[in-house]
Amino acid sequence: MTERPTRTAGRTRGEIVALAALVVILVGFPAGVLLYQFVVRPAVADVRTIDLLARVPETGGITPETIKVAAGEPVRLRVSVPDVTHGIAIGPGLALDLGHVDPGQVKEVRVTFERPGRYTVYCNVWCSPNHWRMRSTILVYDPARPDAALPSDAPDPVIESLAARHVDLDAPHEAPAVPARPFASERGARVVDRLGPALPADLARPEWRRRHSPAQAWARLVAAGLARDEAWDAVAHLWVGALDGARLEAVATLFRKNCAACHGESGDGRGPGAAALAAQGIGQHGGAAAPKKPAAFTRAGSMLGGTSELYYAKVRRGGMGTGMPSWGPVLTRDETWMLVDYLWTLQFRPARAPRV
Ligand code: HEC
Ligand SMILES: [Cu+2]
């Protein structure tokens, strides 16, 4: 009779010890890690703070112009804005957008650049006629090989291939034929279905379509016996019918923030920046016969004569003194292709009938 309670008490003590150990492991350890991560480490290892001043380009743009950071080094970027509202973002591929920064405001973000490369701090709010010149470069080097070439500086194979084929990115590319009525890509889907294996094999290949213009595809279909209108509908379907709606949704925001200022929300080339460029005479020098206004992606003549790879290259490289910024330092290659897809939707699924 006296043994039993003792045994019970012994087991209880043992259980308490085990439980306590379990609590230490399950709660204490993570709590310790969190305490270190968020309280001890920030207080002890004060991260390097990099101060950026963002002003309209007329008074200096974003300074300093170049910043060097080691990959893996946590830094605090502190942006202050003295003049007008700017939108500060960092790319490519970082999804770092600080949003609007108003005059007098200071915004900061802690970031660790994991991979070496060339990154760009840029403004995505139309703040002045030279707005898009607001850029500053962050060079992220590999601390183990500080002098190694940056992977992001490797040449773009698409642009190289265009150069090798002597394609002039700046040459006019009017389509020899344009549709006589608005596109109907749903009808185009039925035309393509009906054709089945009679659809010229090239047209079914995405790589072919990237290198050829809708006008070239249309000529193939007409040569294969399709009526002119039907052929355009089929082309519309081939170019935009299979695009992923969710991806387009995401890229619409990129377009609105970075491109609409000049090219207009609908892509008609009439954004507020277009007037500013014209007022400054940008793109009208060099004796060019016609001043280069921001392209109208809703205009059938020029749009249907161009190719995806041409637009891709133009977006990444920019214009030659035309006011079309170079987006290579800001956008990933994937984002650029998505933007090009988006441009095609402005042509083939316009809010209103295409202008010829
Ligand atoms: C500051 C004004 C401005 C902004 C912002 C701008 N563009 Fe442009 N863009 C132009 C001008 C001007 C042209 C025509 C001159 C040229 O082709 O170089 C042009 C031409 C183009 C062309 C070539 C069209 C053709 O028919 O050959 C494409 C494609 C294009 N822009 C896409 C974009 C995209 C995508 C963005 C946003 C990421 C963008 N642009 C932002 C001014 C701008
Ligand atoms: Cu700006």
Short mmCIF file of C-alpha atoms and ligand atoms in Angstrom, two decimals:
data_model
loop_
_atom_site.label_atom_id
_atom_site.label_comp_id
_atom_site.label_asym_id
_atom_site.label_seq_id
_atom_site.Cartn_x
_atom_site.Cartn_y
_atom_site.Cartn_z
CA MET A 1 0.00 0.00 0.00
CA THR A 2 2.82 2.42 0.72
CA GLU A 3 4.67 1.53 -2.46
CA ARG A 4 1.96 2.41 -4.92
CA PRO A 5 1.67 6.16 -4.18
CA THR A 6 5.48 6.41 -4.21
CA ARG A 7 5.63 4.75 -7.60
CA THR A 8 2.89 7.05 -8.84
CA ALA A 9 4.72 10.07 -7.46
CA GLY A 10 7.94 8.88 -9.08
CA ARG A 11 6.26 8.53 -12.43
CA THR A 12 4.70 11.95 -12.06
CA ARG A 13 8.06 13.52 -11.33
CA GLY A 14 9.51 11.76 -14.36
CA GLU A 15 6.66 12.98 -16.49
CA ILE A 16 7.12 16.53 -15.31
CA VAL A 17 10.79 16.44 -16.19
CA ALA A 18 10.01 15.02 -19.63
CA LEU A 19 7.30 17.61 -20.18
CA ALA A 20 9.59 20.41 -19.11
CA ALA A 21 12.24 19.19 -21.54
CA LEU A 22 9.63 19.05 -24.28
CA VAL A 23 8.48 22.59 -23.53
CA VAL A 24 12.06 23.82 -23.65
CA ILE A 25 12.56 22.15 -27.01
CA LEU A 26 9.25 23.12 -28.59
CA VAL A 27 8.85 26.65 -27.24
CA GLY A 28 12.15 27.77 -25.84
CA PHE A 29 14.26 27.00 -28.88
CA PRO A 30 12.09 28.76 -31.46
CA ALA A 31 11.58 31.67 -29.03
CA GLY A 32 15.33 31.95 -28.68
CA VAL A 33 15.79 31.95 -32.44
CA LEU A 34 13.13 34.63 -32.89
CA LEU A 35 14.61 36.70 -30.08
CA TYR A 36 18.01 36.50 -31.75
CA GLN A 37 16.63 37.19 -35.22
CA PHE A 38 14.50 40.19 -34.37
CA VAL A 39 15.90 41.67 -31.17
CA VAL A 40 19.52 40.69 -30.57
CA ARG A 41 20.87 40.63 -34.13
CA PRO A 42 19.43 43.95 -35.35
CA ALA A 43 20.67 45.66 -32.18
CA VAL A 44 24.14 44.12 -32.29
CA ALA A 45 24.93 43.96 -35.99
CA ASP A 46 23.67 47.33 -37.16
CA VAL A 47 23.22 46.86 -40.90
CA ARG A 48 24.73 49.29 -43.35
CA THR A 49 22.32 52.08 -44.20
CA ILE A 50 22.45 53.46 -47.72
CA ASP A 51 20.86 56.85 -48.15
CA LEU A 52 19.28 57.59 -51.49
CA LEU A 53 18.04 61.00 -52.50
CA ALA A 54 15.33 60.92 -55.16
CA ARG A 55 14.72 64.09 -57.13
CA VAL A 56 13.43 64.85 -60.62
CA PRO A 57 16.26 64.29 -63.15
CA GLU A 58 16.47 68.03 -63.85
CA THR A 59 17.93 68.49 -60.35
CA GLY A 60 19.94 65.29 -60.03
CA GLY A 61 17.69 62.21 -60.27
CA ILE A 62 18.43 59.40 -57.86
CA THR A 63 21.78 59.74 -56.07
CA PRO A 64 24.21 58.14 -55.53
CA GLU A 65 24.20 56.90 -59.12
CA THR A 66 26.02 53.68 -58.28
CA ILE A 67 26.07 51.66 -55.08
CA LYS A 68 28.14 48.54 -54.39
CA VAL A 69 26.77 45.85 -52.15
CA ALA A 70 28.04 42.34 -51.42
CA ALA A 71 25.67 39.48 -52.16
CA GLY A 72 24.24 38.22 -48.88
CA GLU A 73 24.97 41.49 -47.04
CA PRO A 74 21.82 42.87 -45.42
CA VAL A 75 21.45 46.59 -46.09
CA ARG A 76 18.91 49.22 -45.26
CA LEU A 77 17.95 51.47 -48.16
CA ARG A 78 16.61 54.81 -46.99
CA VAL A 79 14.98 56.96 -49.64
CA SER A 80 14.19 60.59 -49.09
CA VAL A 81 12.35 62.83 -51.45
CA PRO A 82 12.63 66.60 -51.30
CA ASP A 83 10.67 67.75 -54.35
CA VAL A 84 7.60 65.97 -55.75
CA THR A 85 5.96 62.57 -55.29
CA HIS A 86 8.01 59.73 -56.76
CA GLY A 87 7.37 55.99 -56.88
CA ILE A 88 10.44 54.02 -55.92
CA ALA A 89 10.99 50.43 -56.98
CA ILE A 90 13.98 48.12 -57.42
CA GLY A 91 14.36 45.51 -60.15
CA PRO A 92 14.71 43.30 -61.99
CA GLY A 93 12.98 40.35 -60.43
CA LEU A 94 12.90 41.49 -56.81
CA ALA A 95 9.25 42.50 -56.42
CA LEU A 96 10.49 45.47 -54.37
CA ASP A 97 8.16 48.43 -54.72
CA LEU A 98 8.19 51.05 -51.98
CA GLY A 99 5.18 52.76 -53.53
CA HIS A 100 4.74 56.53 -53.51
CA VAL A 101 7.20 58.65 -51.56
CA ASP A 102 5.87 62.15 -50.98
CA PRO A 103 7.90 65.34 -50.58
CA GLY A 104 9.47 65.44 -47.13
CA GLN A 105 8.82 61.74 -46.58
CA VAL A 106 11.53 59.15 -45.90
CA LYS A 107 10.90 55.48 -46.64
CA GLU A 108 13.22 52.62 -45.88
CA VAL A 109 13.44 48.97 -46.72
CA ARG A 110 15.80 46.25 -45.52
CA VAL A 111 17.00 44.02 -48.25
CA THR A 112 19.57 41.32 -48.78
CA PHE A 113 20.57 40.82 -52.41
CA GLU A 114 21.12 37.10 -52.58
CA ARG A 115 22.52 36.94 -56.09
CA PRO A 116 25.26 38.98 -57.75
CA GLY A 117 24.05 41.19 -60.58
CA ARG A 118 23.18 44.69 -61.65
CA TYR A 119 20.01 46.02 -60.09
CA THR A 120 18.21 49.29 -60.69
CA VAL A 121 16.48 51.69 -58.35
CA TYR A 122 13.95 53.51 -60.49
CA CYS A 123 10.92 55.75 -60.34
CA ASN A 124 7.55 54.48 -61.56
CA VAL A 125 5.49 57.62 -61.17
CA TRP A 126 5.41 60.22 -63.93
CA CYS A 127 7.14 63.06 -62.06
CA SER A 128 8.75 65.19 -64.77
CA PRO A 129 9.32 65.19 -68.54
CA ASN A 130 12.56 63.29 -67.91
CA HIS A 131 10.97 61.01 -65.34
CA TRP A 132 12.26 57.75 -66.75
CA ARG A 133 15.86 58.92 -66.38
CA MET A 134 15.45 58.52 -62.61
CA ARG A 135 17.62 55.47 -62.17
CA SER A 136 20.48 54.43 -59.98
CA THR A 137 22.44 51.19 -60.19
CA ILE A 138 23.14 48.73 -57.40
CA LEU A 139 26.11 46.51 -58.23
CA VAL A 140 25.84 43.33 -56.22
CA TYR A 141 29.13 41.44 -56.27
CA ASP A 142 30.09 38.02 -55.07
CA PRO A 143 32.23 38.64 -51.95
CA ALA A 144 34.28 35.53 -52.79
CA ARG A 145 35.01 36.81 -56.32
CA PRO A 146 34.53 40.58 -56.20
CA ASP A 147 35.93 41.15 -59.68
CA ALA A 148 33.95 38.44 -61.47
CA ALA A 149 31.71 39.49 -64.37
CA LEU A 150 28.09 39.95 -63.29
CA PRO A 151 25.73 37.30 -64.62
CA SER A 152 23.17 39.96 -65.53
CA ASP A 153 25.69 41.53 -67.92
CA ALA A 154 25.69 38.43 -70.13
CA PRO A 155 24.38 39.31 -73.61
CA ASP A 156 20.74 38.57 -74.34
CA PRO A 157 20.58 35.73 -76.90
CA VAL A 158 17.43 37.14 -78.53
CA ILE A 159 19.00 40.55 -79.11
CA GLU A 160 22.25 38.92 -80.27
CA SER A 161 20.38 36.77 -82.75
CA LEU A 162 18.52 39.79 -84.16
CA ALA A 163 21.83 41.62 -84.55
CA ALA A 164 23.36 38.59 -86.27
CA ARG A 165 20.48 38.64 -88.76
CA HIS A 166 20.98 42.43 -89.24
CA VAL A 167 17.45 43.21 -88.09
CA ASP A 168 17.18 46.96 -87.53
CA LEU A 169 15.11 47.49 -84.39
CA ASP A 170 14.40 51.06 -85.38
CA ALA A 171 13.30 50.53 -88.97
CA PRO A 172 9.63 51.15 -89.81
CA HIS A 173 7.64 47.93 -90.11
CA GLU A 174 4.33 48.77 -91.74
CA ALA A 175 2.17 45.75 -92.48
CA PRO A 176 1.41 45.44 -96.22
CA ALA A 177 -2.20 44.58 -95.37
CA VAL A 178 -4.45 45.39 -92.42
CA PRO A 179 -7.87 44.04 -91.46
CA ALA A 180 -10.94 45.76 -92.83
CA ARG A 181 -12.97 45.21 -89.66
CA PRO A 182 -12.34 44.59 -85.92
CA PHE A 183 -10.80 41.25 -84.96
CA ALA A 184 -12.91 38.43 -83.61
CA SER A 185 -10.46 36.03 -82.01
CA GLU A 186 -13.29 33.68 -80.87
CA ARG A 187 -14.28 33.28 -84.49
CA GLY A 188 -10.60 32.78 -85.21
CA ALA A 189 -10.60 29.82 -82.79
CA ARG A 190 -13.30 28.16 -84.89
CA VAL A 191 -11.41 28.85 -88.10
CA VAL A 192 -8.25 27.26 -86.66
CA ASP A 193 -10.29 24.25 -85.42
CA ARG A 194 -11.86 23.83 -88.82
CA LEU A 195 -8.48 23.96 -90.53
CA GLY A 196 -7.08 21.25 -88.25
CA PRO A 197 -4.04 19.69 -89.93
CA ALA A 198 -4.50 22.03 -92.89
CA LEU A 199 -3.17 24.87 -90.70
CA PRO A 200 0.33 25.60 -92.05
CA ALA A 201 2.59 23.81 -89.53
CA ASP A 202 4.82 26.86 -88.94
CA LEU A 203 1.93 28.90 -87.59
CA ALA A 204 1.27 26.39 -84.83
CA ARG A 205 4.82 26.79 -83.48
CA PRO A 206 5.28 29.51 -80.82
CA GLU A 207 8.95 29.97 -81.87
CA TRP A 208 7.87 30.71 -85.43
CA ARG A 209 5.28 33.20 -84.25
CA ARG A 210 7.88 35.04 -82.11
CA ARG A 211 10.03 35.60 -85.20
CA HIS A 212 7.28 36.43 -87.66
CA SER A 213 4.74 39.20 -87.82
CA PRO A 214 0.99 38.71 -87.78
CA ALA A 215 1.00 40.13 -91.33
CA GLN A 216 3.33 37.31 -92.44
CA ALA A 217 1.11 34.72 -90.76
CA TRP A 218 -1.92 36.27 -92.45
CA ALA A 219 -0.27 36.05 -95.87
CA ARG A 220 0.40 32.34 -95.28
CA LEU A 221 -3.24 31.72 -94.38
CA VAL A 222 -4.53 33.62 -97.38
CA ALA A 223 -2.14 31.67 -99.59
CA ALA A 224 -3.59 28.51 -98.02
CA GLY A 225 -7.02 29.56 -99.25
CA LEU A 226 -8.63 31.38 -96.32
CA ALA A 227 -10.80 34.44 -96.89
CA ARG A 228 -9.05 37.69 -95.85
CA ASP A 229 -11.25 38.44 -92.80
CA GLU A 230 -11.20 34.85 -91.62
CA ALA A 231 -7.43 34.80 -91.91
CA TRP A 232 -7.13 37.87 -89.64
CA ASP A 233 -9.44 36.29 -87.06
CA ALA A 234 -7.32 33.14 -87.10
CA VAL A 235 -4.16 35.23 -86.64
CA ALA A 236 -5.74 37.04 -83.68
CA HIS A 237 -6.56 33.69 -82.13
CA LEU A 238 -3.06 32.32 -82.76
CA TRP A 239 -1.43 35.39 -81.19
CA VAL A 240 -3.58 35.94 -78.08
CA GLY A 241 -5.96 32.97 -77.81
CA ALA A 242 -3.78 30.87 -75.51
CA LEU A 243 -2.41 33.64 -73.27
CA ASP A 244 -2.66 33.02 -69.55
CA GLY A 245 -5.21 35.45 -68.06
CA ALA A 246 -3.61 35.52 -64.60
CA ARG A 247 -0.17 36.36 -66.02
CA LEU A 248 -1.66 39.12 -68.15
CA GLU A 249 -3.45 40.50 -65.12
CA ALA A 250 -0.11 40.81 -63.30
CA VAL A 251 1.65 42.36 -66.24
CA ALA A 252 -1.14 44.91 -66.78
CA THR A 253 0.08 46.59 -63.58
CA LEU A 254 3.64 46.73 -64.94
CA PHE A 255 2.32 48.31 -68.12
CA ARG A 256 0.18 50.83 -66.25
CA LYS A 257 3.06 51.90 -64.00
CA ASN A 258 5.91 51.95 -66.49
CA CYS A 259 4.55 52.28 -69.99
CA ALA A 260 1.12 53.95 -69.94
CA ALA A 261 2.61 57.38 -69.20
CA CYS A 262 3.85 57.52 -72.79
CA HIS A 263 1.93 54.79 -74.63
CA GLY A 264 -1.46 55.49 -72.95
CA GLU A 265 -3.49 53.10 -70.79
CA SER A 266 -5.20 51.64 -73.85
CA GLY A 267 -1.94 51.60 -75.81
CA ASP A 268 -3.05 54.31 -78.23
CA GLY A 269 0.23 56.21 -77.82
CA ARG A 270 -1.40 59.19 -76.18
CA GLY A 271 -0.21 59.12 -72.59
CA PRO A 272 0.63 62.41 -70.85
CA GLY A 273 4.31 61.68 -71.41
CA ALA A 274 3.83 61.71 -75.17
CA ALA A 275 3.00 65.41 -75.08
CA ALA A 276 5.95 66.08 -72.78
CA LEU A 277 8.34 64.34 -75.17
CA ALA A 278 6.98 66.33 -78.09
CA ALA A 279 7.26 69.60 -76.15
CA GLN A 280 10.91 68.81 -75.44
CA GLY A 281 11.61 67.86 -79.04
CA ILE A 282 12.85 64.44 -77.93
CA GLY A 283 13.01 62.01 -80.80
CA GLN A 284 12.82 64.77 -83.37
CA HIS A 285 16.50 65.40 -83.88
CA GLY A 286 18.91 63.60 -86.17
CA GLY A 287 17.06 64.75 -89.28
CA ALA A 288 14.53 61.92 -89.03
CA ALA A 289 11.74 62.59 -91.49
CA ALA A 290 9.03 61.77 -88.99
CA PRO A 291 9.37 62.49 -85.29
CA LYS A 292 9.13 59.27 -83.31
CA LYS A 293 6.13 59.50 -81.08
CA PRO A 294 5.38 56.75 -78.54
CA ALA A 295 4.15 53.78 -80.55
CA ALA A 296 0.39 53.18 -80.73
CA PHE A 297 -0.08 49.46 -80.07
CA THR A 298 -3.71 49.82 -81.11
CA ARG A 299 -2.64 51.00 -84.57
CA ALA A 300 -2.88 48.02 -86.91
CA GLY A 301 -0.51 49.20 -89.66
CA SER A 302 2.68 49.33 -87.58
CA MET A 303 1.79 46.76 -84.93
CA LEU A 304 0.86 43.91 -87.29
CA GLY A 305 4.06 44.36 -89.28
CA GLY A 306 6.27 43.81 -86.21
CA THR A 307 7.34 40.66 -84.42
CA SER A 308 7.38 39.66 -80.76
CA GLU A 309 11.16 39.36 -80.74
CA LEU A 310 11.49 42.82 -82.27
CA TYR A 311 9.27 44.36 -79.58
CA TYR A 312 11.06 42.36 -76.91
CA ALA A 313 14.42 43.68 -78.07
CA LYS A 314 13.14 47.23 -78.37
CA VAL A 315 11.75 47.17 -74.85
CA ARG A 316 15.00 45.82 -73.39
CA ARG A 317 17.37 47.99 -75.42
CA GLY A 318 15.20 51.11 -75.70
CA GLY A 319 15.09 53.61 -78.56
CA MET A 320 18.05 55.39 -80.04
CA GLY A 321 17.47 58.92 -78.80
CA THR A 322 13.73 58.57 -79.25
CA GLY A 323 12.56 58.80 -75.66
CA MET A 324 11.77 55.09 -75.47
CA PRO A 325 13.64 54.08 -72.30
CA SER A 326 15.66 50.88 -72.06
CA TRP A 327 13.95 48.44 -69.75
CA GLY A 328 16.60 45.74 -69.66
CA PRO A 329 18.04 47.09 -66.40
CA VAL A 330 14.59 47.09 -64.77
CA LEU A 331 12.62 44.09 -66.06
CA THR A 332 13.45 40.39 -66.12
CA ARG A 333 13.47 38.68 -69.52
CA ASP A 334 10.32 36.84 -68.52
CA GLU A 335 8.54 40.05 -67.56
CA THR A 336 9.55 41.51 -70.92
CA TRP A 337 7.99 38.60 -72.85
CA MET A 338 4.84 38.97 -70.75
CA LEU A 339 4.70 42.68 -71.61
CA VAL A 340 5.04 41.85 -75.29
CA ASP A 341 2.14 39.40 -74.96
CA TYR A 342 0.18 42.15 -73.28
CA LEU A 343 0.91 44.54 -76.17
CA TRP A 344 -0.62 42.03 -78.59
CA THR A 345 -3.83 41.97 -76.55
CA LEU A 346 -4.08 45.75 -76.97
CA GLN A 347 -4.11 45.16 -80.72
CA PHE A 348 -6.18 42.01 -80.96
CA ARG A 349 -8.64 42.61 -78.12
CA PRO A 350 -8.86 46.39 -78.15
CA ALA A 351 -11.39 48.26 -76.05
CA ARG A 352 -12.46 49.77 -79.36
CA ALA A 353 -11.93 49.03 -83.04
CA PRO A 354 -8.31 49.24 -84.20
CA ARG A 355 -7.17 52.43 -85.87
CA VAL A 356 -5.66 51.67 -89.23
C1 HEC B 1 9.14 58.10 -71.84
C2 HEC B 1 8.17 57.60 -72.77
C3 HEC B 1 8.07 56.09 -72.94
C4 HEC B 1 7.88 55.13 -72.00
C5 HEC B 1 7.74 55.35 -70.50
C6 HEC B 1 7.79 53.88 -72.69
N1 HEC B 1 7.93 54.06 -74.02
FE1 HEC B 1 7.88 52.62 -75.45
N2 HEC B 1 8.24 54.03 -76.88
C7 HEC B 1 8.37 55.37 -76.66
C8 HEC B 1 8.63 56.05 -77.92
C9 HEC B 1 8.85 57.55 -78.10
C10 HEC B 1 8.64 55.04 -78.91
C11 HEC B 1 8.85 55.20 -80.43
C12 HEC B 1 10.28 55.38 -80.76
C13 HEC B 1 11.05 54.13 -80.86
O1 HEC B 1 10.50 53.11 -81.34
O2 HEC B 1 12.22 54.15 -80.47
C14 HEC B 1 8.42 53.77 -78.22
C15 HEC B 1 8.39 52.54 -78.85
C16 HEC B 1 8.08 51.35 -78.23
C17 HEC B 1 8.03 50.06 -78.90
C18 HEC B 1 8.33 49.80 -80.35
C19 HEC B 1 7.06 49.72 -81.14
C20 HEC B 1 7.26 49.50 -82.60
O3 HEC B 1 6.25 49.62 -83.32
O4 HEC B 1 8.38 49.21 -83.05
C21 HEC B 1 7.64 49.14 -77.97
C22 HEC B 1 7.43 47.67 -78.19
C23 HEC B 1 7.50 49.86 -76.72
N3 HEC B 1 7.78 51.19 -76.90
C24 HEC B 1 7.12 49.27 -75.53
C25 HEC B 1 7.15 49.92 -74.30
C26 HEC B 1 6.92 49.26 -73.05
C27 HEC B 1 6.55 47.80 -72.88
C28 HEC B 1 7.08 50.20 -72.07
C29 HEC B 1 7.01 50.00 -70.58
C30 HEC B 1 7.83 48.98 -70.00
C31 HEC B 1 7.39 51.46 -72.72
N4 HEC B 1 7.43 51.25 -74.07
C32 HEC B 1 7.60 52.65 -72.06
C33 HEC B 1 8.27 56.02 -75.45
C34 HEC B 1 8.09 55.41 -74.22
CU CU B 2 9.29 59.66 -61.73
#
